[in-house]
CSV table of C-alpha atoms in Angstrom, one decimal:
chain,number,residue,atom,x,y,z
A,1,UNK,CA,0.1,0.0,0.1
A,2,UNK,CA,1.0,3.4,-0.7
A,3,UNK,CA,-0.1,6.9,-0.7
A,4,UNK,CA,1.3,10.1,-2.7
A,5,UNK,CA,1.1,13.5,-1.8
A,6,UNK,CA,1.8,16.5,-4.4
A,7,UNK,CA,4.6,19.1,-4.0
A,8,UNK,CA,4.8,21.9,-1.2
A,9,UNK,CA,7.3,24.6,-1.8
A,10,UNK,CA,9.7,25.5,0.9
A,11,UNK,CA,12.3,28.0,1.4
A,12,UNK,CA,14.9,25.4,2.9
A,13,UNK,CA,18.5,25.7,1.7
A,14,UNK,CA,21.3,23.8,2.8
A,15,UNK,CA,21.9,26.5,5.2
A,16,UNK,CA,18.8,25.7,7.2
A,17,UNK,CA,19.5,22.0,6.7
A,18,UNK,CA,22.7,22.8,8.8
A,19,UNK,CA,20.8,24.5,11.6
A,20,UNK,CA,18.4,21.8,11.9
A,21,UNK,CA,21.2,19.0,12.0
A,22,UNK,CA,23.3,20.9,14.6
A,23,UNK,CA,19.8,21.0,16.6
A,24,UNK,CA,19.6,17.4,16.1
A,25,UNK,CA,23.2,16.9,17.1
A,26,UNK,CA,22.6,18.6,20.2
A,27,UNK,CA,19.8,16.6,21.2
A,28,UNK,CA,21.1,13.3,20.2
A,29,UNK,CA,24.8,13.6,21.5
A,30,UNK,CA,27.7,11.7,20.2
A,31,UNK,CA,28.3,10.9,16.6
A,32,UNK,CA,27.2,8.3,14.1
A,33,UNK,CA,28.6,5.1,12.8
A,34,UNK,CA,26.1,4.7,9.9
A,35,UNK,CA,28.3,2.8,7.7
A,36,UNK,CA,28.7,-0.2,9.7
A,37,UNK,CA,24.7,-0.5,10.6
A,38,UNK,CA,23.8,-3.8,9.4
A,39,UNK,CA,20.5,-4.8,7.6
A,40,UNK,CA,17.6,-6.4,9.5
A,41,UNK,CA,16.8,-10.2,9.3
A,42,UNK,CA,13.0,-9.0,10.5
A,43,UNK,CA,10.4,-8.9,7.9
A,44,UNK,CA,8.0,-5.8,7.9
A,45,UNK,CA,4.3,-6.1,8.6
A,46,UNK,CA,2.2,-3.1,7.6
A,47,UNK,CA,5.3,-0.6,8.8
A,48,UNK,CA,4.7,2.7,7.9
A,49,UNK,CA,7.2,4.5,5.7
A,50,UNK,CA,7.4,8.1,4.5
A,51,UNK,CA,9.4,8.8,1.2
A,52,UNK,CA,10.3,12.3,-0.2
A,53,UNK,CA,11.6,13.2,-3.3
A,54,UNK,CA,12.0,16.4,-5.4
A,55,UNK,CA,9.4,16.1,-8.2
A,56,UNK,CA,7.6,13.7,-10.4
A,57,UNK,CA,10.3,12.4,-12.9
A,58,UNK,CA,12.2,9.4,-14.6
A,59,UNK,CA,14.9,9.8,-11.5
A,60,UNK,CA,12.6,8.0,-9.4
A,61,UNK,CA,11.2,5.5,-11.7
A,62,UNK,CA,12.4,2.7,-9.3
A,63,UNK,CA,10.1,3.7,-6.7
A,64,UNK,CA,7.2,4.1,-9.0
A,65,UNK,CA,7.5,0.5,-10.2
A,66,UNK,CA,7.7,-0.6,-6.7
A,67,UNK,CA,4.6,1.1,-6.0
A,68,UNK,CA,2.5,0.1,-8.5
A,69,UNK,CA,4.2,-3.5,-9.1
A,70,UNK,CA,3.1,-4.0,-5.7
A,71,UNK,CA,7.0,-4.6,-4.0
A,72,UNK,CA,6.4,-2.2,-1.5
A,73,UNK,CA,3.3,-4.2,-0.3
A,74,UNK,CA,5.1,-7.3,-0.7
A,75,UNK,CA,7.6,-6.4,2.0
A,76,UNK,CA,5.1,-5.3,4.3
A,77,UNK,CA,5.1,-1.4,3.7
A,78,UNK,CA,2.7,1.1,3.9
A,79,UNK,CA,4.5,3.9,1.7
A,80,UNK,CA,3.7,7.6,1.9
A,81,UNK,CA,5.5,9.3,-1.0
A,82,UNK,CA,5.5,13.3,-0.8
A,83,UNK,CA,7.2,15.7,-3.6
A,84,UNK,CA,9.0,18.5,-1.9
A,85,UNK,CA,10.4,20.3,-4.7
A,86,UNK,CA,14.2,20.1,-4.7
A,87,UNK,CA,17.4,18.1,-2.9
A,88,UNK,CA,17.8,20.6,0.0
A,89,UNK,CA,14.0,19.9,1.0
A,90,UNK,CA,14.7,16.3,1.1
A,91,UNK,CA,17.9,16.3,3.1
A,92,UNK,CA,16.1,18.6,5.8
A,93,UNK,CA,13.2,16.3,5.7
A,94,UNK,CA,15.4,13.3,6.5
A,95,UNK,CA,17.8,15.4,9.0
A,96,UNK,CA,14.6,16.5,11.0
A,97,UNK,CA,12.7,13.0,11.2
A,98,UNK,CA,9.8,14.1,9.3
A,99,UNK,CA,10.9,11.6,6.1
A,100,UNK,CA,12.2,8.0,7.1
A,101,UNK,CA,14.1,8.1,3.6
A,102,UNK,CA,14.5,10.3,0.5
A,103,UNK,CA,15.3,9.9,-3.2
A,104,UNK,CA,17.6,12.8,-3.8
A,105,UNK,CA,21.3,13.6,-5.4
A,106,UNK,CA,24.4,11.8,-3.6
A,107,UNK,CA,26.2,15.2,-4.4
A,108,UNK,CA,23.5,17.1,-2.3
A,109,UNK,CA,24.2,14.5,0.3
A,110,UNK,CA,27.9,15.0,0.2
A,111,UNK,CA,27.9,18.7,0.6
A,112,UNK,CA,25.0,18.6,3.5
A,113,UNK,CA,27.3,15.9,5.5
A,114,UNK,CA,30.2,18.0,4.9
A,115,UNK,CA,28.0,21.0,6.5
A,116,UNK,CA,27.1,18.7,9.5
A,117,UNK,CA,23.9,17.2,8.5
A,118,UNK,CA,23.2,13.6,9.8
A,119,UNK,CA,22.5,11.9,6.5
A,120,UNK,CA,23.7,8.7,4.7
A,121,UNK,CA,23.1,7.1,1.3
A,122,UNK,CA,22.0,3.5,1.7
A,123,UNK,CA,21.1,2.6,-2.1
A,124,UNK,CA,21.6,4.0,-5.5
A,125,UNK,CA,18.5,4.7,-7.8
A,126,UNK,CA,20.3,6.1,-11.0
A,127,UNK,CA,23.7,5.9,-12.3
A,128,UNK,CA,23.7,8.6,-14.9
A,129,UNK,CA,23.5,12.4,-14.0
A,130,UNK,CA,20.2,12.4,-15.8
A,131,UNK,CA,19.2,16.2,-15.1
A,132,UNK,CA,18.8,16.9,-18.9
A,133,UNK,CA,19.7,20.4,-19.7
A,134,UNK,CA,17.0,22.3,-22.1
A,135,UNK,CA,17.5,25.9,-23.5
A,136,UNK,CA,15.2,28.0,-25.7
A,137,UNK,CA,15.4,27.8,-29.7
A,138,UNK,CA,16.3,31.5,-29.4
A,139,UNK,CA,19.1,31.2,-26.9
A,140,UNK,CA,20.5,28.2,-29.0
A,141,UNK,CA,20.4,30.4,-32.2
A,142,UNK,CA,22.0,33.7,-30.3
A,143,UNK,CA,25.1,31.2,-29.4
A,144,UNK,CA,25.2,29.5,-32.5
A,145,UNK,CA,24.9,25.9,-31.0
A,146,UNK,CA,22.8,22.8,-32.0
A,147,UNK,CA,22.4,19.7,-30.2
A,148,UNK,CA,25.2,18.2,-32.1
A,149,UNK,CA,27.8,21.0,-31.0
A,150,UNK,CA,30.8,20.3,-28.9
A,151,UNK,CA,30.1,20.1,-25.1
A,152,UNK,CA,32.3,23.3,-24.4
A,153,UNK,CA,30.4,25.3,-27.0
A,154,UNK,CA,27.1,23.9,-25.6
A,155,UNK,CA,28.5,25.0,-22.1
A,156,UNK,CA,29.6,28.4,-23.0
A,157,UNK,CA,26.0,28.9,-24.8
A,158,UNK,CA,24.6,28.9,-21.3
A,159,UNK,CA,26.5,32.1,-20.4
A,160,UNK,CA,24.3,35.1,-19.3
A,161,UNK,CA,21.2,33.0,-19.4
A,162,UNK,CA,18.3,32.7,-16.6
A,163,UNK,CA,18.5,29.0,-16.0
A,164,UNK,CA,15.8,27.0,-13.8
A,165,UNK,CA,16.9,24.8,-10.9
A,166,UNK,CA,14.8,23.2,-8.5
A,167,UNK,CA,16.5,24.6,-5.2
A,168,UNK,CA,19.7,26.1,-4.1
A,169,UNK,CA,22.3,22.8,-3.5
A,170,UNK,CA,20.2,20.6,-5.5
A,171,UNK,CA,21.7,18.5,-8.1
A,172,UNK,CA,20.4,20.6,-10.6
A,173,UNK,CA,22.3,23.5,-9.1
A,174,UNK,CA,25.4,21.9,-8.7
A,175,UNK,CA,25.2,20.6,-12.3
A,176,UNK,CA,25.3,24.2,-13.7
A,177,UNK,CA,28.2,25.2,-11.3
A,178,UNK,CA,30.3,21.9,-12.3
A,179,UNK,CA,29.6,22.5,-16.1
A,180,UNK,CA,30.6,26.3,-16.0
A,181,UNK,CA,33.7,25.5,-13.9
A,182,UNK,CA,34.9,23.2,-16.7
A,183,UNK,CA,35.2,26.1,-19.2
A,184,UNK,CA,36.5,28.7,-16.6
A,185,UNK,CA,33.3,30.1,-15.8
A,186,UNK,CA,31.1,30.8,-12.8
A,187,UNK,CA,27.7,29.9,-12.5
A,188,UNK,CA,27.1,32.8,-10.1
A,189,UNK,CA,28.6,35.7,-12.1
A,190,UNK,CA,28.1,34.3,-15.8
A,191,UNK,CA,24.4,33.2,-15.4
A,192,UNK,CA,21.2,33.7,-13.2
A,193,UNK,CA,20.1,30.6,-11.4
A,194,UNK,CA,16.5,30.6,-10.3
A,195,UNK,CA,14.9,28.0,-8.0
A,196,UNK,CA,11.6,27.1,-9.8
A,197,UNK,CA,10.8,23.7,-7.9
A,198,UNK,CA,9.1,20.9,-9.6
A,199,UNK,CA,8.1,20.0,-13.2
A,200,UNK,CA,4.9,21.9,-13.9
A,201,UNK,CA,6.1,25.4,-12.7
A,202,UNK,CA,9.6,24.7,-14.6
A,203,UNK,CA,7.7,24.2,-17.7
A,204,UNK,CA,5.6,27.1,-17.2
A,205,UNK,CA,8.4,29.3,-16.5
A,206,UNK,CA,10.3,28.1,-19.8
A,207,UNK,CA,7.2,28.7,-21.9
A,208,UNK,CA,6.3,32.1,-20.6
A,209,UNK,CA,10.0,33.3,-21.0
A,210,UNK,CA,10.8,33.8,-17.4
A,211,UNK,CA,13.7,31.3,-17.8
A,212,UNK,CA,15.8,30.7,-20.8
A,213,UNK,CA,16.7,26.9,-19.8
A,214,UNK,CA,16.6,24.9,-17.2
A,215,UNK,CA,18.0,21.5,-15.7
A,216,UNK,CA,15.4,18.8,-14.9
A,217,UNK,CA,14.9,15.0,-15.5
A,218,UNK,CA,12.6,13.3,-18.2
A,219,UNK,CA,9.7,13.9,-18.9
A,220,UNK,CA,9.9,17.5,-18.0
A,221,UNK,CA,12.9,18.0,-20.5
A,222,UNK,CA,11.5,15.9,-23.0
A,223,UNK,CA,8.2,18.0,-22.7
A,224,UNK,CA,10.2,21.2,-23.2
A,225,UNK,CA,12.0,19.9,-26.0
A,226,UNK,CA,8.8,18.9,-27.8
A,227,UNK,CA,7.6,22.2,-27.4
A,228,UNK,CA,10.4,24.0,-29.2
A,229,UNK,CA,13.1,24.0,-27.0
A,230,UNK,CA,16.6,22.5,-27.6
A,231,UNK,CA,18.1,19.3,-25.5
A,232,UNK,CA,21.3,20.9,-25.1
A,233,UNK,CA,22.7,18.1,-22.9
A,234,UNK,CA,21.0,14.7,-22.7
A,235,UNK,CA,22.7,13.4,-19.7
A,236,UNK,CA,20.5,10.6,-19.2
A,237,UNK,CA,22.1,8.9,-21.9
A,238,UNK,CA,25.7,9.5,-20.9
A,239,UNK,CA,26.6,12.0,-23.6
A,240,UNK,CA,28.8,13.9,-21.3
A,241,UNK,CA,31.8,11.6,-20.8
A,242,UNK,CA,33.4,13.1,-17.6
A,243,UNK,CA,30.0,12.3,-15.9
A,244,UNK,CA,29.3,8.9,-17.5
A,245,UNK,CA,28.6,6.8,-15.4
A,246,UNK,CA,27.9,8.9,-12.3
A,247,UNK,CA,26.3,8.0,-8.9
A,248,UNK,CA,23.4,10.6,-9.1
A,249,UNK,CA,19.8,9.5,-7.3
A,250,UNK,CA,20.5,7.7,-4.2
A,251,UNK,CA,18.1,6.6,-1.2
A,252,UNK,CA,19.1,8.8,1.8
A,253,UNK,CA,18.5,8.1,5.5
A,254,UNK,CA,19.0,10.0,8.6
A,255,UNK,CA,22.5,8.5,10.1
A,256,UNK,CA,21.6,8.7,13.6
A,257,UNK,CA,18.4,6.7,13.1
A,258,UNK,CA,19.5,4.2,10.8
A,259,UNK,CA,19.7,1.3,13.4
A,260,UNK,CA,16.5,2.2,14.9
A,261,UNK,CA,14.9,2.1,11.5
A,262,UNK,CA,16.9,-0.8,9.8
A,263,UNK,CA,13.9,-3.1,9.5
A,264,UNK,CA,11.9,-0.8,7.4
A,265,UNK,CA,14.9,0.6,5.5
A,266,UNK,CA,15.7,-3.3,4.9
A,267,UNK,CA,12.6,-4.0,3.6
A,268,UNK,CA,12.6,-0.6,1.3
A,269,UNK,CA,15.7,-1.6,-0.1
A,270,UNK,CA,14.6,-5.0,-1.1
A,271,UNK,CA,11.5,-3.3,-3.0
A,272,UNK,CA,13.8,-1.0,-4.7
A,273,UNK,CA,16.0,-4.2,-5.6
A,274,UNK,CA,13.0,-5.9,-7.0
A,275,UNK,CA,12.1,-3.0,-9.2
A,276,UNK,CA,15.6,-2.4,-10.6
A,277,UNK,CA,15.8,-6.3,-11.3
A,278,UNK,CA,12.4,-5.7,-13.3
A,279,UNK,CA,13.9,-2.5,-15.3
A,280,UNK,CA,16.8,-5.0,-16.4
A,281,UNK,CA,15.2,-8.3,-17.1
A,282,UNK,CA,11.7,-7.2,-18.5
A,283,UNK,CA,11.7,-3.7,-19.7
A,284,UNK,CA,8.3,-3.8,-21.0
A,285,UNK,CA,6.8,-4.7,-17.8
A,286,UNK,CA,8.6,-2.2,-16.0
A,287,UNK,CA,7.5,0.3,-18.5
A,288,UNK,CA,4.0,-0.6,-17.9
A,289,UNK,CA,4.3,-0.6,-14.2
A,290,UNK,CA,5.9,2.8,-14.0
A,291,UNK,CA,3.1,4.4,-16.6
A,292,UNK,CA,0.7,4.9,-13.6
A,293,UNK,CA,3.0,7.8,-12.3
A,294,UNK,CA,3.0,9.6,-15.3
A,295,UNK,CA,-0.6,9.3,-16.4
A,296,UNK,CA,-1.1,13.0,-17.3
A,297,UNK,CA,1.6,13.2,-20.2
A,298,UNK,CA,1.2,12.0,-23.6
A,299,UNK,CA,1.8,8.0,-24.2
A,300,UNK,CA,4.3,8.9,-27.0
A,301,UNK,CA,6.3,11.1,-25.2
A,302,UNK,CA,6.4,8.8,-22.0
A,303,UNK,CA,7.6,6.1,-24.4
A,304,UNK,CA,10.2,8.4,-25.6
A,305,UNK,CA,11.2,9.3,-22.2
A,306,UNK,CA,11.5,5.5,-21.0
A,307,UNK,CA,13.8,4.6,-23.9
A,308,UNK,CA,15.9,7.5,-23.0
A,309,UNK,CA,16.5,6.4,-19.3
A,310,UNK,CA,16.1,3.0,-19.4
A,311,UNK,CA,19.7,2.3,-19.5
A,312,UNK,CA,20.6,4.8,-16.7
A,313,UNK,CA,19.2,2.5,-13.9
A,314,UNK,CA,21.7,0.3,-11.8
A,315,UNK,CA,21.3,-3.5,-11.7
A,316,UNK,CA,20.9,-3.4,-8.0
A,317,UNK,CA,20.7,-0.7,-5.3
A,318,UNK,CA,24.2,-1.7,-3.9
A,319,UNK,CA,26.4,1.6,-4.1
A,320,UNK,CA,29.6,1.6,-6.0
A,321,UNK,CA,32.0,2.9,-3.7
A,322,UNK,CA,34.4,3.9,-6.8
A,323,UNK,CA,31.6,6.0,-8.2
A,324,UNK,CA,30.9,7.5,-4.6
A,325,UNK,CA,34.5,8.8,-4.7
A,326,UNK,CA,34.1,10.1,-8.0
A,327,UNK,CA,31.1,12.2,-7.0
A,328,UNK,CA,33.1,13.7,-4.1
A,329,UNK,CA,35.7,14.7,-6.5
A,330,UNK,CA,32.9,16.3,-8.4
A,331,UNK,CA,32.0,18.5,-5.4
A,332,UNK,CA,35.2,19.2,-4.5
A,333,UNK,CA,35.6,20.9,-8.1
A,334,UNK,CA,33.3,23.9,-6.8
A,335,UNK,CA,33.1,23.6,-3.2
A,336,UNK,CA,36.8,23.3,-2.7
A,337,UNK,CA,38.4,20.6,-0.3
A,338,UNK,CA,36.2,18.3,1.8
A,339,UNK,CA,37.1,17.2,5.0
A,340,UNK,CA,34.0,15.5,6.8
A,341,UNK,CA,32.4,14.0,3.7
A,342,UNK,CA,33.9,10.6,2.6
A,343,UNK,CA,32.7,7.7,1.4
A,344,UNK,CA,32.9,6.1,4.8
A,345,UNK,CA,30.6,8.9,6.5
A,346,UNK,CA,28.2,9.4,3.6
A,347,UNK,CA,27.5,5.5,2.3
A,348,UNK,CA,26.2,2.5,4.1
A,349,UNK,CA,26.0,-0.3,1.6
A,350,UNK,CA,24.9,-3.2,4.1
A,351,UNK,CA,21.2,-2.7,4.0
A,352,UNK,CA,21.4,-2.4,0.0
A,353,UNK,CA,23.5,-5.7,-0.1
A,354,UNK,CA,20.5,-7.5,1.7
A,355,UNK,CA,18.3,-7.3,-1.4
A,356,UNK,CA,20.7,-9.0,-3.7
């Protein structure tokens, strides 16, 4: 059984997440040893679990499949799913214990952990940086670029544009900072990054001309491209080699509550593992199971988005620690040296290994 709740925008940023985290640290006392918490061998039986994510998109397809194919129910979970509008909001929800688990960018967990937030990644959901970048045809024409232009030319085409992100500190925000850094630019100085939130507001802002482009996953990026935009970077296909592959979307839990909630989180990991297995072994069945989350989009667009993303999901939810290290290096390019955020402090593989 599961319940879905639609987005509520908040003003949360990484800075406010840090404030929440310090409050929790003061209440909880001591540090955490999340990396060594073991999976539970107890099953679930109607256990309630609150899951948050940024928006409705293909980044979270394994969860939609787990919901519609009955894998959550098979594992004895009663899951409530909430769309919060951005990665920072997801971190805040988990850190404040208002959510049991969130699906969000691992890079956001790295920066949050560096700032003191008690969060840890427990499983992989998406292994490509699948927040695609779309710009208007007018902006592309001004810069003289097409979808086939060189990566450097396409990044430089973003200079001076108003670019939509979900929220400050999110994976979409970090992507622009990273790409600008690759060509010697600064996203804060050479563009205007505007926090828009989830898919529908992003498309509306793009169509109205409030923004010149944005970064977001399918189907929002596909919708904008179909309505006259230019798919500048199809990152879900791994077209930008430095980010292919990339540990992007992970399941995240409160590191201080990991042992207490290991039973529910182990059941959750098993359900996600079943969904990933279906994607790998029977893509057509997976496509059908995921359709319920996207009933409001054109069937042909859904087919296109599924095909664009199907190869981007991992075989299992177990996090590849080498890929985690790559993300930490990625974050270091625009955040400087990291001291607290290491693979050991940001990753627990034990719960997901129970799903194999």
